[in-house]
PDB file of C-alpha atoms in Angstrom:
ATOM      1  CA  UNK A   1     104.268  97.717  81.843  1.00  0.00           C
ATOM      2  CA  UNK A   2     101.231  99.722  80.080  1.00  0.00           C
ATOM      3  CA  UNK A   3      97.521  98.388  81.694  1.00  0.00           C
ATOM      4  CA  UNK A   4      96.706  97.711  78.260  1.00  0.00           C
ATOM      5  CA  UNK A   5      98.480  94.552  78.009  1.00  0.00           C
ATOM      6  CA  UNK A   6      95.715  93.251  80.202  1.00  0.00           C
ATOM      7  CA  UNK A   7      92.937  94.202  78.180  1.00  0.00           C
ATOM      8  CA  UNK A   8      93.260  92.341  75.049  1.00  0.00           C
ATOM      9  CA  UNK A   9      91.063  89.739  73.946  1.00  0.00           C
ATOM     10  CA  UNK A  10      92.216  86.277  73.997  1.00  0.00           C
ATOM     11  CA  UNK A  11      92.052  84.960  70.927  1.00  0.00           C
ATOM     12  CA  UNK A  12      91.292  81.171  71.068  1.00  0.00           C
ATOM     13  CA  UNK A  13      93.860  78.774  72.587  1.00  0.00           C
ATOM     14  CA  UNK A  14      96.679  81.175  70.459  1.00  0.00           C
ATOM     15  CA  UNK A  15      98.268  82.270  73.540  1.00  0.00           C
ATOM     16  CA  UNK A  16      98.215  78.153  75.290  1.00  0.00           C
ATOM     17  CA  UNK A  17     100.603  77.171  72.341  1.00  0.00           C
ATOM     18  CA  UNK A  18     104.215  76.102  73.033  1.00  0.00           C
ATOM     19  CA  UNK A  19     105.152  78.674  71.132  1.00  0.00           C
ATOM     20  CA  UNK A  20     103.506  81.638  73.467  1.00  0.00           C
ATOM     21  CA  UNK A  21     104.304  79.730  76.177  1.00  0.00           C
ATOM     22  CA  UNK A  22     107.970  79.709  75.036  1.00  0.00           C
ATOM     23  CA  UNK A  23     107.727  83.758  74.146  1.00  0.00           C
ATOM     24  CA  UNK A  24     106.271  84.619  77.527  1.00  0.00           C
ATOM     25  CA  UNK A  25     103.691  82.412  78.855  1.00  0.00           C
ATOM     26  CA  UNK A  26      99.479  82.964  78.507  1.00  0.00           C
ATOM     27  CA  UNK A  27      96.874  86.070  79.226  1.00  0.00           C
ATOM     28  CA  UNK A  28      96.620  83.571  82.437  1.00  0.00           C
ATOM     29  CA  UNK A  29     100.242  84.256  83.041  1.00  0.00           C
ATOM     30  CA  UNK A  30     100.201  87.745  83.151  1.00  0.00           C
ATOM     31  CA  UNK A  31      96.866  88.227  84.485  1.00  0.00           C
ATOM     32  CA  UNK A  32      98.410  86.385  87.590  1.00  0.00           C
ATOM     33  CA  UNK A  33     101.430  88.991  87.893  1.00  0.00           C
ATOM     34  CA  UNK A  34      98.102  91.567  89.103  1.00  0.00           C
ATOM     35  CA  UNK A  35      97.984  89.251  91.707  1.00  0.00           C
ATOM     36  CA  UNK A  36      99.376  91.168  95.532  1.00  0.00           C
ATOM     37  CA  UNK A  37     100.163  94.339  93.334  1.00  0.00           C
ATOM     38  CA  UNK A  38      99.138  97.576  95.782  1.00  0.00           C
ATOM     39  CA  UNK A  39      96.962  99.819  94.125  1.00  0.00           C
ATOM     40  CA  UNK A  40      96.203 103.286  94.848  1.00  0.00           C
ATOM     41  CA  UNK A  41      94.275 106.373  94.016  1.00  0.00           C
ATOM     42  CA  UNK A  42      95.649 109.196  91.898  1.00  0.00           C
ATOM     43  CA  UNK A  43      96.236 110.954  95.235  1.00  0.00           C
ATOM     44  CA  UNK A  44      98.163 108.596  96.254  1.00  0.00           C
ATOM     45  CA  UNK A  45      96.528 106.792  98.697  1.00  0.00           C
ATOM     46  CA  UNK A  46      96.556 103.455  99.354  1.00  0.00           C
ATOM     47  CA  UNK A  47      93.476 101.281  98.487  1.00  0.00           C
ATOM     48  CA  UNK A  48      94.618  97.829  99.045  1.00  0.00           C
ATOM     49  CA  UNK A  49      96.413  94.493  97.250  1.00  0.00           C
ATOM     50  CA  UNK A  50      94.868  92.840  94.368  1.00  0.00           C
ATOM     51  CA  UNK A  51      93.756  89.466  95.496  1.00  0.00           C
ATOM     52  CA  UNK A  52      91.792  88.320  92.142  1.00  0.00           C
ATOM     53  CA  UNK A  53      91.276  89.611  88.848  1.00  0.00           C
ATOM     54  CA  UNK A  54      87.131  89.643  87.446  1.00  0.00           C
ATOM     55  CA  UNK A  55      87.265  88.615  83.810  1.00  0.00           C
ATOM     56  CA  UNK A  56      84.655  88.560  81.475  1.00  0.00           C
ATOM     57  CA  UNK A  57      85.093  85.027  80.165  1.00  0.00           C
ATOM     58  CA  UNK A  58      82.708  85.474  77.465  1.00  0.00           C
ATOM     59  CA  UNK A  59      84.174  88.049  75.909  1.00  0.00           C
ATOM     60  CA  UNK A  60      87.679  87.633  77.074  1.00  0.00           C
ATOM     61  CA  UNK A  61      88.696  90.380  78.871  1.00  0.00           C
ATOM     62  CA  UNK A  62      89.848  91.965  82.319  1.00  0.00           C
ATOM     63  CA  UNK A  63      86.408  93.850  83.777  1.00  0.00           C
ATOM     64  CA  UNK A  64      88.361  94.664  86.794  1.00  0.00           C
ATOM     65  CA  UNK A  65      90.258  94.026  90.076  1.00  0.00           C
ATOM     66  CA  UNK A  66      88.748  92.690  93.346  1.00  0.00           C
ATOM     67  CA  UNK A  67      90.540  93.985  96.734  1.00  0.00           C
ATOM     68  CA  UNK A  68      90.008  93.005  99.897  1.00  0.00           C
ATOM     69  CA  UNK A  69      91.076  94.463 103.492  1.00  0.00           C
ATOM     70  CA  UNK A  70      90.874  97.993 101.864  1.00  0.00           C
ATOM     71  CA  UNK A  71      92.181 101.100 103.355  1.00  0.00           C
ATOM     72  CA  UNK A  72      88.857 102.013 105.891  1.00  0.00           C
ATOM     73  CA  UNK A  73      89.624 105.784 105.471  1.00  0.00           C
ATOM     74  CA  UNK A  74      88.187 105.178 101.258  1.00  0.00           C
ATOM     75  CA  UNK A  75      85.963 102.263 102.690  1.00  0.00           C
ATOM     76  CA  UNK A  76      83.845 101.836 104.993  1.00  0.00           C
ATOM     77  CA  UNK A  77      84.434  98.912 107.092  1.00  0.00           C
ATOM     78  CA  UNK A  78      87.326  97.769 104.879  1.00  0.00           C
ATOM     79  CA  UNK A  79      85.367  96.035 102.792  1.00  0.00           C
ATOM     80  CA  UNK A  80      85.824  94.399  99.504  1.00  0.00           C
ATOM     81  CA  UNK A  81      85.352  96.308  96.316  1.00  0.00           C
ATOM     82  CA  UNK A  82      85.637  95.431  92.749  1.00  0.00           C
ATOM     83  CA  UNK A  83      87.604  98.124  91.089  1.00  0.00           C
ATOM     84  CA  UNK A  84      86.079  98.665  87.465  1.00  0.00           C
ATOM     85  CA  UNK A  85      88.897  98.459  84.751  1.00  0.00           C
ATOM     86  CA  UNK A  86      88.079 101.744  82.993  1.00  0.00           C
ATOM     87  CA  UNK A  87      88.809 103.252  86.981  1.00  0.00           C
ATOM     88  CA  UNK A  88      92.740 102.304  86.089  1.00  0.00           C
ATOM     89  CA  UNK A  89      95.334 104.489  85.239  1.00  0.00           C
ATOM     90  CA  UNK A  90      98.473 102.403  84.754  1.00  0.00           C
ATOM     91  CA  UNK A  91      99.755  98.999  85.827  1.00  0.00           C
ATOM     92  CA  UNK A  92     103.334  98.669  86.237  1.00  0.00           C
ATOM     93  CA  UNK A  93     105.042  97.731  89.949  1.00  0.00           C
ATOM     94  CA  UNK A  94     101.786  99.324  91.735  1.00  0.00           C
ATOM     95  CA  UNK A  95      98.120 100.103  90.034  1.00  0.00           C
ATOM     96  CA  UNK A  96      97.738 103.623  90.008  1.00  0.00           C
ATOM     97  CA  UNK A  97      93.607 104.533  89.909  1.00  0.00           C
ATOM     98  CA  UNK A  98      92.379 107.566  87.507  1.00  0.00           C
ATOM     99  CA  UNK A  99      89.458 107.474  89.570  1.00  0.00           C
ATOM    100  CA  UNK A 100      88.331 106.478  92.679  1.00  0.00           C
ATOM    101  CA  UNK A 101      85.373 107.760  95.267  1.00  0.00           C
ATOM    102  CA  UNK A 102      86.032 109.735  98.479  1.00  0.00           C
ATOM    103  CA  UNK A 103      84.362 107.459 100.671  1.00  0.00           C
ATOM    104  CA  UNK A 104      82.902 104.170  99.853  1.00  0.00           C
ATOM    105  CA  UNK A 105      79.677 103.703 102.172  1.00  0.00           C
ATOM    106  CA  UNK A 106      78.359 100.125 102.721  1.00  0.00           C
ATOM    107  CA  UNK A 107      74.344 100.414 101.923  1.00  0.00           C
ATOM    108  CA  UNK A 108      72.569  97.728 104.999  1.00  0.00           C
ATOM    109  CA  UNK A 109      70.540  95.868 102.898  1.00  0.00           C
ATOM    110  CA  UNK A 110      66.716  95.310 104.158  1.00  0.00           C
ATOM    111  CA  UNK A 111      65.600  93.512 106.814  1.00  0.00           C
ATOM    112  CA  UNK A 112      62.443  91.332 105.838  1.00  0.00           C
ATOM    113  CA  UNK A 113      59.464  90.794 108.588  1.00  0.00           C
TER     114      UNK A 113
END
């Protein structure tokens, strides 16, 4: 299943029809299958799961994926990241990442007197 299918507009209330629904549900739908997929680098390493999917909502389409409880040898502190979409290689029964940094360090932000 290319990535690409995840990336196309929605075109107004076309894909809610009984129809669509009928033919294979809603964007919704298969946005949703992202949903607990493992992803990993293109070193195969493992990141983490999917556990929510950041859409643009204005202009309709995936931005990215959010993990959480990521692999602490990529992040520091296994924090969460939000994988950028143009960072994905191909979606099928994993997500497979074109790019991803070495080491993701977490920045302490300020402290205010």
């Amino acid at each position: 299943m290319p990535h690409q299918r995840f990336h196309r507009r929605i075109k107004e209330r076309e894909s809610d029809t009984p129809e669509a629904r009928r033919d294979g549900g809603s964007l919704l739908e298969e946005i949703s299958e992202l949903i607990g997929l493992q992803v990993y680098t293109n070193g195969g390493v493992f990141l983490g799961n999917v556990n929510n999917v950041v859409v643009d909502v204005e202009n309709g389409q995936v931005d990215g994926l959010f993990v959480q409880e990521t692999n602490p040898l990529l992040v520091e502190g296994s924090r969460a990241v939000s994988v950028p979409y143009r960072w994905i290689q191909s979606v099928g029964d994993i997500v497979v990442l074109r790019y991803f940094p070495k080491r993701v360090s977490v920045k302490k932000a300020p402290t205010l007197k």
